[in-house]
Amino acid sequence: MAGLENKMLISNLETIPDRRVVKHLGLVQGSSVRAKHVGRDIMASIKNLFGGELVGYTELLSESREEAMERLVQQAEAVGANAILNVRFSTSSVAQGAAEIYVYGTGVILE
Amino acid sequence: MSLQILLFLLLLVLGYFIGSYLERKHYRSIIKREAALNVLPAVASKILPAGSESYEQTLVLGNVTISVDYFKRFLATLHNFFGGSVSSYETLLDRARREALLRMKQEAQRLNADLVLNVKYETASIYKGSGSGVGSVEVLAYGTAMIPKRSAT
């Protein structure tokens, strides 16, 4: 993530209270595809018998989401935005054992 | 052949007992933490209450992947045949949503937020095994945490 001073404002609101949007810079996006490793897979098959949380998958998906968000921020920085509004997440399983995390939003310049 | 049936029955029984024990344990923990986090409202609205102070905003996330047990998956297969509401999956999704929301709220609390606006859920099924279809779901809850400027120094 960016440094503290010019930290990108990421929000899933369409407008930010008290702040005006100076310029819209269009859609910015980030995605990440991750596959799990074998160890996690074996644990998951055991958990699948008894139910409960699949911690490995939870971690995998949250790491993947972080990576996607980093890419989102990079792209927003590249177009010169200082905030990303109306952020949405989307998940799709592209193959067995691999998931794509997609995050997108509107890059804007706030005053 | 008889060994296979035996294994199947064993898995059903084990799945039933361990699965329902884990589910009850999870529900107890959810109810306890929900009560503790009641002070931090998470709402689907996008508008701040009128006359409130100024806030810093940041995105907060919470996610969880939960699997259904062998017994319930078997029940669901039967339900697929006869139709009707599949209560075993209803509790699975209910647990996953509530857990994801709790994790999101915990992150918001860590950031000293007052409330979380515009909460959205995103559900994805994780495919596992051959042909058994939905076995585990991932739920992501996200929203915009409103952090009062006085505490964010």
PDB file of C-alpha atoms in Angstrom:
ATOM      1  CA  MET A   1       0.000   0.000   0.000  1.00  0.00           C
ATOM      2  CA  ALA A   2       1.011   3.598  -0.481  1.00  0.00           C
ATOM      3  CA  GLY A   3       2.748   5.630   2.202  1.00  0.00           C
ATOM      4  CA  LEU A   4       0.809   7.247   5.000  1.00  0.00           C
ATOM      5  CA  GLU A   5       0.903  10.801   3.679  1.00  0.00           C
ATOM      6  CA  ASN A   6      -0.588  10.167   0.295  1.00  0.00           C
ATOM      7  CA  LYS A   7      -2.642   7.192   1.391  1.00  0.00           C
ATOM      8  CA  MET A   8      -5.261   6.310  -1.155  1.00  0.00           C
ATOM      9  CA  LEU A   9      -8.786   6.707   0.126  1.00  0.00           C
ATOM     10  CA  ILE A  10     -10.710   3.565  -0.711  1.00  0.00           C
ATOM     11  CA  SER A  11     -14.423   3.510  -0.043  1.00  0.00           C
ATOM     12  CA  ASN A  12     -17.496   1.768  -1.328  1.00  0.00           C
ATOM     13  CA  LEU A  13     -19.582   4.896  -0.950  1.00  0.00           C
ATOM     14  CA  GLU A  14     -20.412   6.876  -4.070  1.00  0.00           C
ATOM     15  CA  THR A  15     -19.806  10.229  -2.461  1.00  0.00           C
ATOM     16  CA  ILE A  16     -17.677  11.177   0.476  1.00  0.00           C
ATOM     17  CA  PRO A  17     -19.391  13.383   3.055  1.00  0.00           C
ATOM     18  CA  ASP A  18     -17.836  16.894   3.257  1.00  0.00           C
ATOM     19  CA  ARG A  19     -15.616  16.354   0.237  1.00  0.00           C
ATOM     20  CA  ARG A  20     -16.226  17.263  -3.364  1.00  0.00           C
ATOM     21  CA  VAL A  21     -15.124  15.239  -6.361  1.00  0.00           C
ATOM     22  CA  VAL A  22     -13.004  17.477  -8.597  1.00  0.00           C
ATOM     23  CA  LYS A  23     -12.498  15.057 -11.436  1.00  0.00           C
ATOM     24  CA  HIS A  24     -13.605  11.565 -12.414  1.00  0.00           C
ATOM     25  CA  LEU A  25     -10.855   9.441 -13.914  1.00  0.00           C
ATOM     26  CA  GLY A  26     -12.888   6.401 -14.877  1.00  0.00           C
ATOM     27  CA  LEU A  27     -12.806   2.802 -13.829  1.00  0.00           C
ATOM     28  CA  VAL A  28      -9.772   1.368 -12.104  1.00  0.00           C
ATOM     29  CA  GLN A  29      -9.398  -2.312 -11.407  1.00  0.00           C
ATOM     30  CA  GLY A  30      -7.190  -4.991  -9.950  1.00  0.00           C
ATOM     31  CA  SER A  31      -7.396  -8.748 -10.108  1.00  0.00           C
ATOM     32  CA  SER A  32      -5.539 -11.725  -8.763  1.00  0.00           C
ATOM     33  CA  VAL A  33      -5.786 -15.451  -9.426  1.00  0.00           C
ATOM     34  CA  ARG A  34      -4.489 -17.798  -6.777  1.00  0.00           C
ATOM     35  CA  ALA A  35      -4.401 -21.535  -6.385  1.00  0.00           C
ATOM     36  CA  LYS A  36      -4.121 -23.364  -3.108  1.00  0.00           C
ATOM     37  CA  HIS A  37      -1.238 -25.688  -2.322  1.00  0.00           C
ATOM     38  CA  VAL A  38      -1.493 -29.399  -1.645  1.00  0.00           C
ATOM     39  CA  GLY A  39      -1.189 -29.223   2.136  1.00  0.00           C
ATOM     40  CA  ARG A  40      -4.135 -26.911   2.376  1.00  0.00           C
ATOM     41  CA  ASP A  41      -6.059 -29.108   0.012  1.00  0.00           C
ATOM     42  CA  ILE A  42      -5.598 -32.197   2.175  1.00  0.00           C
ATOM     43  CA  MET A  43      -6.649 -30.319   5.299  1.00  0.00           C
ATOM     44  CA  ALA A  44      -9.640 -28.990   3.455  1.00  0.00           C
ATOM     45  CA  SER A  45     -10.781 -32.465   2.418  1.00  0.00           C
ATOM     46  CA  ILE A  46     -10.700 -33.587   6.039  1.00  0.00           C
ATOM     47  CA  LYS A  47     -12.628 -30.512   7.120  1.00  0.00           C
ATOM     48  CA  ASN A  48     -15.090 -31.199   4.359  1.00  0.00           C
ATOM     49  CA  LEU A  49     -16.169 -34.352   6.198  1.00  0.00           C
ATOM     50  CA  PHE A  50     -16.835 -32.717   9.526  1.00  0.00           C
ATOM     51  CA  GLY A  51     -17.742 -29.201   8.519  1.00  0.00           C
ATOM     52  CA  GLY A  52     -16.321 -26.067  10.050  1.00  0.00           C
ATOM     53  CA  GLU A  53     -14.143 -23.250   8.884  1.00  0.00           C
ATOM     54  CA  LEU A  54     -11.553 -23.897   6.183  1.00  0.00           C
ATOM     55  CA  VAL A  55      -8.901 -21.599   7.610  1.00  0.00           C
ATOM     56  CA  GLY A  56      -6.491 -22.214   4.733  1.00  0.00           C
ATOM     57  CA  TYR A  57      -9.010 -21.039   2.196  1.00  0.00           C
ATOM     58  CA  THR A  58     -10.006 -18.031   4.253  1.00  0.00           C
ATOM     59  CA  GLU A  59      -6.363 -16.950   4.408  1.00  0.00           C
ATOM     60  CA  LEU A  60      -5.753 -17.710   0.754  1.00  0.00           C
ATOM     61  CA  LEU A  61      -8.693 -15.634  -0.369  1.00  0.00           C
ATOM     62  CA  SER A  62      -7.890 -12.746   1.906  1.00  0.00           C
ATOM     63  CA  GLU A  63      -4.257 -12.672   0.715  1.00  0.00           C
ATOM     64  CA  SER A  64      -5.515 -12.787  -2.816  1.00  0.00           C
ATOM     65  CA  ARG A  65      -7.888  -9.920  -2.113  1.00  0.00           C
ATOM     66  CA  GLU A  66      -5.052  -7.866  -0.647  1.00  0.00           C
ATOM     67  CA  GLU A  67      -3.010  -8.426  -3.786  1.00  0.00           C
ATOM     68  CA  ALA A  68      -5.916  -7.397  -5.982  1.00  0.00           C
ATOM     69  CA  MET A  69      -6.358  -4.248  -3.914  1.00  0.00           C
ATOM     70  CA  GLU A  70      -2.676  -3.416  -4.206  1.00  0.00           C
ATOM     71  CA  ARG A  71      -3.011  -3.610  -7.968  1.00  0.00           C
ATOM     72  CA  LEU A  72      -6.117  -1.474  -7.804  1.00  0.00           C
ATOM     73  CA  VAL A  73      -4.222   1.170  -5.849  1.00  0.00           C
ATOM     74  CA  GLN A  74      -1.280   1.016  -8.262  1.00  0.00           C
ATOM     75  CA  GLN A  75      -3.548   1.587 -11.190  1.00  0.00           C
ATOM     76  CA  ALA A  76      -5.315   4.433  -9.452  1.00  0.00           C
ATOM     77  CA  GLU A  77      -1.952   6.053  -8.666  1.00  0.00           C
ATOM     78  CA  ALA A  78      -0.945   5.670 -12.292  1.00  0.00           C
ATOM     79  CA  VAL A  79      -3.935   7.689 -13.471  1.00  0.00           C
ATOM     80  CA  GLY A  80      -3.345  10.276 -10.771  1.00  0.00           C
ATOM     81  CA  ALA A  81      -6.330   9.592  -8.523  1.00  0.00           C
ATOM     82  CA  ASN A  82      -6.257  10.286  -4.805  1.00  0.00           C
ATOM     83  CA  ALA A  83      -9.331   8.261  -3.975  1.00  0.00           C
ATOM     84  CA  ILE A  84     -11.216   5.235  -5.243  1.00  0.00           C
ATOM     85  CA  LEU A  85     -14.949   5.343  -4.736  1.00  0.00           C
ATOM     86  CA  ASN A  86     -17.752   2.842  -5.119  1.00  0.00           C
ATOM     87  CA  VAL A  87     -15.436  -0.144  -4.804  1.00  0.00           C
ATOM     88  CA  ARG A  88     -16.917  -3.591  -5.520  1.00  0.00           C
ATOM     89  CA  PHE A  89     -15.544  -7.086  -5.144  1.00  0.00           C
ATOM     90  CA  SER A  90     -16.260 -10.072  -7.254  1.00  0.00           C
ATOM     91  CA  THR A  91     -15.109 -13.674  -6.938  1.00  0.00           C
ATOM     92  CA  SER A  92     -15.218 -16.392  -9.540  1.00  0.00           C
ATOM     93  CA  SER A  93     -13.708 -19.847  -9.574  1.00  0.00           C
ATOM     94  CA  VAL A  94     -11.936 -20.160 -12.893  1.00  0.00           C
ATOM     95  CA  ALA A  95     -10.749 -23.735 -12.368  1.00  0.00           C
ATOM     96  CA  GLN A  96     -10.898 -26.322  -9.646  1.00  0.00           C
ATOM     97  CA  GLY A  97      -8.738 -25.072  -6.825  1.00  0.00           C
ATOM     98  CA  ALA A  98      -8.162 -21.625  -8.260  1.00  0.00           C
ATOM     99  CA  ALA A  99     -10.163 -18.495  -7.663  1.00  0.00           C
ATOM    100  CA  GLU A 100     -10.080 -15.121  -9.289  1.00  0.00           C
ATOM    101  CA  ILE A 101     -10.624 -12.093  -7.126  1.00  0.00           C
ATOM    102  CA  TYR A 102     -11.578  -8.960  -8.966  1.00  0.00           C
ATOM    103  CA  VAL A 103     -11.914  -5.537  -7.404  1.00  0.00           C
ATOM    104  CA  TYR A 104     -12.965  -2.410  -9.224  1.00  0.00           C
ATOM    105  CA  GLY A 105     -14.012   1.126  -8.502  1.00  0.00           C
ATOM    106  CA  THR A 106     -14.023   4.677  -9.809  1.00  0.00           C
ATOM    107  CA  GLY A 107     -10.801   6.623  -9.583  1.00  0.00           C
ATOM    108  CA  VAL A 108     -11.431  10.237  -8.639  1.00  0.00           C
ATOM    109  CA  ILE A 109      -9.596  13.339  -7.506  1.00  0.00           C
ATOM    110  CA  LEU A 110     -11.049  14.739  -4.325  1.00  0.00           C
ATOM    111  CA  GLU A 111     -10.462  18.343  -3.389  1.00  0.00           C
TER     112      GLU A 111
ATOM    113  CA  MET B   1     -18.703 -53.762  -1.117  1.00  0.00           C
ATOM    114  CA  SER B   2     -19.874 -54.136   2.480  1.00  0.00           C
ATOM    115  CA  LEU B   3     -16.732 -52.319   3.578  1.00  0.00           C
ATOM    116  CA  GLN B   4     -17.708 -49.396   1.407  1.00  0.00           C
ATOM    117  CA  ILE B   5     -21.169 -49.254   2.940  1.00  0.00           C
ATOM    118  CA  LEU B   6     -19.635 -49.458   6.391  1.00  0.00           C
ATOM    119  CA  LEU B   7     -17.280 -46.589   5.630  1.00  0.00           C
ATOM    120  CA  PHE B   8     -20.152 -44.562   4.236  1.00  0.00           C
ATOM    121  CA  LEU B   9     -22.237 -45.107   7.374  1.00  0.00           C
ATOM    122  CA  LEU B  10     -19.267 -44.347   9.600  1.00  0.00           C
ATOM    123  CA  LEU B  11     -18.665 -41.060   7.792  1.00  0.00           C
ATOM    124  CA  LEU B  12     -22.356 -40.190   8.056  1.00  0.00           C
ATOM    125  CA  VAL B  13     -22.412 -40.805  11.804  1.00  0.00           C
ATOM    126  CA  LEU B  14     -19.108 -39.035  12.415  1.00  0.00           C
ATOM    127  CA  GLY B  15     -20.135 -36.170  10.171  1.00  0.00           C
ATOM    128  CA  TYR B  16     -23.436 -35.843  11.979  1.00  0.00           C
ATOM    129  CA  PHE B  17     -22.022 -35.760  15.506  1.00  0.00           C
ATOM    130  CA  ILE B  18     -18.874 -33.756  14.928  1.00  0.00           C
ATOM    131  CA  GLY B  19     -20.603 -31.470  12.430  1.00  0.00           C
ATOM    132  CA  SER B  20     -23.501 -30.597  14.704  1.00  0.00           C
ATOM    133  CA  TYR B  21     -21.157 -30.167  17.668  1.00  0.00           C
ATOM    134  CA  LEU B  22     -19.013 -27.729  15.682  1.00  0.00           C
ATOM    135  CA  GLU B  23     -22.084 -25.895  14.466  1.00  0.00           C
ATOM    136  CA  ARG B  24     -23.500 -25.427  17.960  1.00  0.00           C
ATOM    137  CA  LYS B  25     -20.102 -24.234  19.178  1.00  0.00           C
ATOM    138  CA  HIS B  26     -19.875 -21.784  16.317  1.00  0.00           C
ATOM    139  CA  TYR B  27     -23.363 -20.422  16.935  1.00  0.00           C
ATOM    140  CA  ARG B  28     -22.594 -19.879  20.623  1.00  0.00           C
ATOM    141  CA  SER B  29     -19.470 -17.955  19.721  1.00  0.00           C
ATOM    142  CA  ILE B  30     -21.323 -15.913  17.073  1.00  0.00           C
ATOM    143  CA  ILE B  31     -24.084 -14.912  19.493  1.00  0.00           C
ATOM    144  CA  LYS B  32     -21.570 -13.925  22.153  1.00  0.00           C
ATOM    145  CA  ARG B  33     -19.476 -11.779  19.805  1.00  0.00           C
ATOM    146  CA  GLU B  34     -22.531 -10.235  18.177  1.00  0.00           C
ATOM    147  CA  ALA B  35     -23.690  -9.021  21.566  1.00  0.00           C
ATOM    148  CA  ALA B  36     -20.244  -7.551  22.267  1.00  0.00           C
ATOM    149  CA  LEU B  37     -20.112  -5.733  18.926  1.00  0.00           C
ATOM    150  CA  ASN B  38     -23.632  -4.317  19.127  1.00  0.00           C
ATOM    151  CA  VAL B  39     -22.171  -0.907  19.932  1.00  0.00           C
ATOM    152  CA  LEU B  40     -20.785  -0.662  16.410  1.00  0.00           C
ATOM    153  CA  PRO B  41     -23.653  -0.589  13.925  1.00  0.00           C
ATOM    154  CA  ALA B  42     -23.094  -1.846  10.399  1.00  0.00           C
ATOM    155  CA  VAL B  43     -25.775  -0.514   8.088  1.00  0.00           C
ATOM    156  CA  ALA B  44     -26.681  -0.886   4.447  1.00  0.00           C
ATOM    157  CA  SER B  45     -27.433   2.828   4.156  1.00  0.00           C
ATOM    158  CA  LYS B  46     -25.053   5.143   2.326  1.00  0.00           C
ATOM    159  CA  ILE B  47     -26.024   8.329   4.121  1.00  0.00           C
ATOM    160  CA  LEU B  48     -24.663   9.530   7.410  1.00  0.00           C
ATOM    161  CA  PRO B  49     -27.144  10.553  10.116  1.00  0.00           C
ATOM    162  CA  ALA B  50     -27.709  14.316   9.874  1.00  0.00           C
ATOM    163  CA  GLY B  51     -25.596  16.595  12.014  1.00  0.00           C
ATOM    164  CA  SER B  52     -22.920  14.041  12.740  1.00  0.00           C
ATOM    165  CA  GLU B  53     -19.278  14.940  13.121  1.00  0.00           C
ATOM    166  CA  SER B  54     -16.676  14.600  10.406  1.00  0.00           C
ATOM    167  CA  TYR B  55     -15.159  11.255   9.670  1.00  0.00           C
ATOM    168  CA  GLU B  56     -12.251   9.606   7.964  1.00  0.00           C
ATOM    169  CA  GLN B  57     -13.276   6.773   5.699  1.00  0.00           C
ATOM    170  CA  THR B  58     -11.665   3.479   4.952  1.00  0.00           C
ATOM    171  CA  LEU B  59     -12.736   0.192   3.466  1.00  0.00           C
ATOM    172  CA  VAL B  60     -13.031  -2.735   5.879  1.00  0.00           C
ATOM    173  CA  LEU B  61     -13.353  -6.375   4.921  1.00  0.00           C
ATOM    174  CA  GLY B  62     -14.189  -9.621   6.643  1.00  0.00           C
ATOM    175  CA  ASN B  63     -14.188 -13.014   5.024  1.00  0.00           C
ATOM    176  CA  VAL B  64     -14.728 -16.622   6.008  1.00  0.00           C
ATOM    177  CA  THR B  65     -14.866 -19.981   4.262  1.00  0.00           C
ATOM    178  CA  ILE B  66     -17.086 -22.589   5.859  1.00  0.00           C
ATOM    179  CA  SER B  67     -17.656 -26.156   4.830  1.00  0.00           C
ATOM    180  CA  VAL B  68     -20.702 -28.309   5.361  1.00  0.00           C
ATOM    181  CA  ASP B  69     -20.240 -31.779   6.928  1.00  0.00           C
ATOM    182  CA  TYR B  70     -20.663 -35.140   5.250  1.00  0.00           C
ATOM    183  CA  PHE B  71     -24.051 -35.869   6.784  1.00  0.00           C
ATOM    184  CA  LYS B  72     -25.549 -32.566   5.732  1.00  0.00           C
ATOM    185  CA  ARG B  73     -24.153 -32.902   2.272  1.00  0.00           C
ATOM    186  CA  PHE B  74     -25.859 -36.280   2.028  1.00  0.00           C
ATOM    187  CA  LEU B  75     -29.122 -34.743   3.264  1.00  0.00           C
ATOM    188  CA  ALA B  76     -28.812 -32.022   0.665  1.00  0.00           C
ATOM    189  CA  THR B  77     -28.429 -34.633  -2.053  1.00  0.00           C
ATOM    190  CA  LEU B  78     -31.696 -36.187  -0.891  1.00  0.00           C
ATOM    191  CA  HIS B  79     -33.326 -32.760  -0.881  1.00  0.00           C
ATOM    192  CA  ASN B  80     -32.166 -32.308  -4.429  1.00  0.00           C
ATOM    193  CA  PHE B  81     -34.303 -35.282  -5.288  1.00  0.00           C
ATOM    194  CA  PHE B  82     -37.468 -34.369  -3.410  1.00  0.00           C
ATOM    195  CA  GLY B  83     -37.227 -30.601  -3.474  1.00  0.00           C
ATOM    196  CA  GLY B  84     -38.104 -28.314  -0.602  1.00  0.00           C
ATOM    197  CA  SER B  85     -35.984 -26.030   1.479  1.00  0.00           C
ATOM    198  CA  VAL B  86     -32.523 -27.337   2.251  1.00  0.00           C
ATOM    199  CA  SER B  87     -32.153 -26.334   5.863  1.00  0.00           C
ATOM    200  CA  SER B  88     -28.653 -27.763   6.153  1.00  0.00           C
ATOM    201  CA  TYR B  89     -27.367 -25.236   3.651  1.00  0.00           C
ATOM    202  CA  GLU B  90     -29.444 -22.468   5.137  1.00  0.00           C
ATOM    203  CA  THR B  91     -27.579 -22.710   8.429  1.00  0.00           C
ATOM    204  CA  LEU B  92     -24.264 -22.940   6.578  1.00  0.00           C
ATOM    205  CA  LEU B  93     -24.884 -19.673   4.775  1.00  0.00           C
ATOM    206  CA  ASP B  94     -26.329 -18.020   7.849  1.00  0.00           C
ATOM    207  CA  ARG B  95     -23.221 -18.897   9.859  1.00  0.00           C
ATOM    208  CA  ALA B  96     -20.903 -17.745   7.103  1.00  0.00           C
ATOM    209  CA  ARG B  97     -22.646 -14.377   6.660  1.00  0.00           C
ATOM    210  CA  ARG B  98     -22.784 -13.642  10.349  1.00  0.00           C
ATOM    211  CA  GLU B  99     -19.158 -14.649  10.846  1.00  0.00           C
ATOM    212  CA  ALA B 100     -17.990 -12.512   7.925  1.00  0.00           C
ATOM    213  CA  LEU B 101     -19.905  -9.512   9.239  1.00  0.00           C
ATOM    214  CA  LEU B 102     -18.403 -10.035  12.681  1.00  0.00           C
ATOM    215  CA  ARG B 103     -14.889 -10.094  11.280  1.00  0.00           C
ATOM    216  CA  MET B 104     -15.568  -6.929   9.350  1.00  0.00           C
ATOM    217  CA  LYS B 105     -16.887  -5.276  12.504  1.00  0.00           C
ATOM    218  CA  GLN B 106     -13.852  -6.432  14.454  1.00  0.00           C
ATOM    219  CA  GLU B 107     -11.576  -4.754  11.956  1.00  0.00           C
ATOM    220  CA  ALA B 108     -13.687  -1.604  12.136  1.00  0.00           C
ATOM    221  CA  GLN B 109     -13.460  -1.674  15.914  1.00  0.00           C
ATOM    222  CA  ARG B 110      -9.694  -2.029  15.729  1.00  0.00           C
ATOM    223  CA  LEU B 111      -9.651   1.193  13.692  1.00  0.00           C
ATOM    224  CA  ASN B 112     -11.869   2.945  16.288  1.00  0.00           C
ATOM    225  CA  ALA B 113     -14.714   3.370  13.828  1.00  0.00           C
ATOM    226  CA  ASP B 114     -18.117   4.576  14.967  1.00  0.00           C
ATOM    227  CA  LEU B 115     -20.130   2.812  12.318  1.00  0.00           C
ATOM    228  CA  VAL B 116     -19.848   1.001   9.018  1.00  0.00           C
ATOM    229  CA  LEU B 117     -21.810   2.290   6.031  1.00  0.00           C
ATOM    230  CA  ASN B 118     -22.937   0.580   2.840  1.00  0.00           C
ATOM    231  CA  VAL B 119     -22.342  -2.995   3.895  1.00  0.00           C
ATOM    232  CA  LYS B 120     -22.346  -5.470   1.017  1.00  0.00           C
ATOM    233  CA  TYR B 121     -22.054  -9.226   0.925  1.00  0.00           C
ATOM    234  CA  GLU B 122     -20.388 -11.316  -1.695  1.00  0.00           C
ATOM    235  CA  THR B 123     -20.880 -15.082  -1.713  1.00  0.00           C
ATOM    236  CA  ALA B 124     -18.877 -17.574  -3.733  1.00  0.00           C
ATOM    237  CA  SER B 125     -19.039 -21.340  -3.682  1.00  0.00           C
ATOM    238  CA  ILE B 126     -15.741 -23.165  -3.547  1.00  0.00           C
ATOM    239  CA  TYR B 127     -15.876 -26.339  -5.583  1.00  0.00           C
ATOM    240  CA  LYS B 128     -14.444 -29.380  -3.940  1.00  0.00           C
ATOM    241  CA  GLY B 129     -14.418 -33.014  -4.872  1.00  0.00           C
ATOM    242  CA  SER B 130     -16.018 -34.566  -7.893  1.00  0.00           C
ATOM    243  CA  GLY B 131     -19.646 -33.955  -8.640  1.00  0.00           C
ATOM    244  CA  SER B 132     -20.707 -33.217  -5.067  1.00  0.00           C
ATOM    245  CA  GLY B 133     -21.414 -29.636  -6.084  1.00  0.00           C
ATOM    246  CA  VAL B 134     -21.525 -26.955  -3.414  1.00  0.00           C
ATOM    247  CA  GLY B 135     -19.686 -28.072  -0.315  1.00  0.00           C
ATOM    248  CA  SER B 136     -18.176 -24.934   1.030  1.00  0.00           C
ATOM    249  CA  VAL B 137     -18.917 -21.279   0.644  1.00  0.00           C
ATOM    250  CA  GLU B 138     -16.850 -18.182   1.005  1.00  0.00           C
ATOM    251  CA  VAL B 139     -18.585 -15.060   2.195  1.00  0.00           C
ATOM    252  CA  LEU B 140     -17.033 -11.623   2.087  1.00  0.00           C
ATOM    253  CA  ALA B 141     -18.593  -8.709   3.905  1.00  0.00           C
ATOM    254  CA  TYR B 142     -17.322  -5.227   3.186  1.00  0.00           C
ATOM    255  CA  GLY B 143     -18.256  -1.691   3.939  1.00  0.00           C
ATOM    256  CA  THR B 144     -16.904   1.764   4.598  1.00  0.00           C
ATOM    257  CA  ALA B 145     -15.806   2.297   8.172  1.00  0.00           C
ATOM    258  CA  MET B 146     -16.399   5.809   9.467  1.00  0.00           C
ATOM    259  CA  ILE B 147     -13.629   6.812  11.849  1.00  0.00           C
ATOM    260  CA  PRO B 148     -14.207  10.009  13.825  1.00  0.00           C
ATOM    261  CA  LYS B 149     -11.441  12.550  13.163  1.00  0.00           C
ATOM    262  CA  ARG B 150     -10.896  13.184  16.867  1.00  0.00           C
ATOM    263  CA  SER B 151      -9.545   9.667  17.412  1.00  0.00           C
ATOM    264  CA  ALA B 152      -7.567   9.463  14.166  1.00  0.00           C
ATOM    265  CA  THR B 153      -4.533  11.509  15.046  1.00  0.00           C
TER     266      THR B 153
END
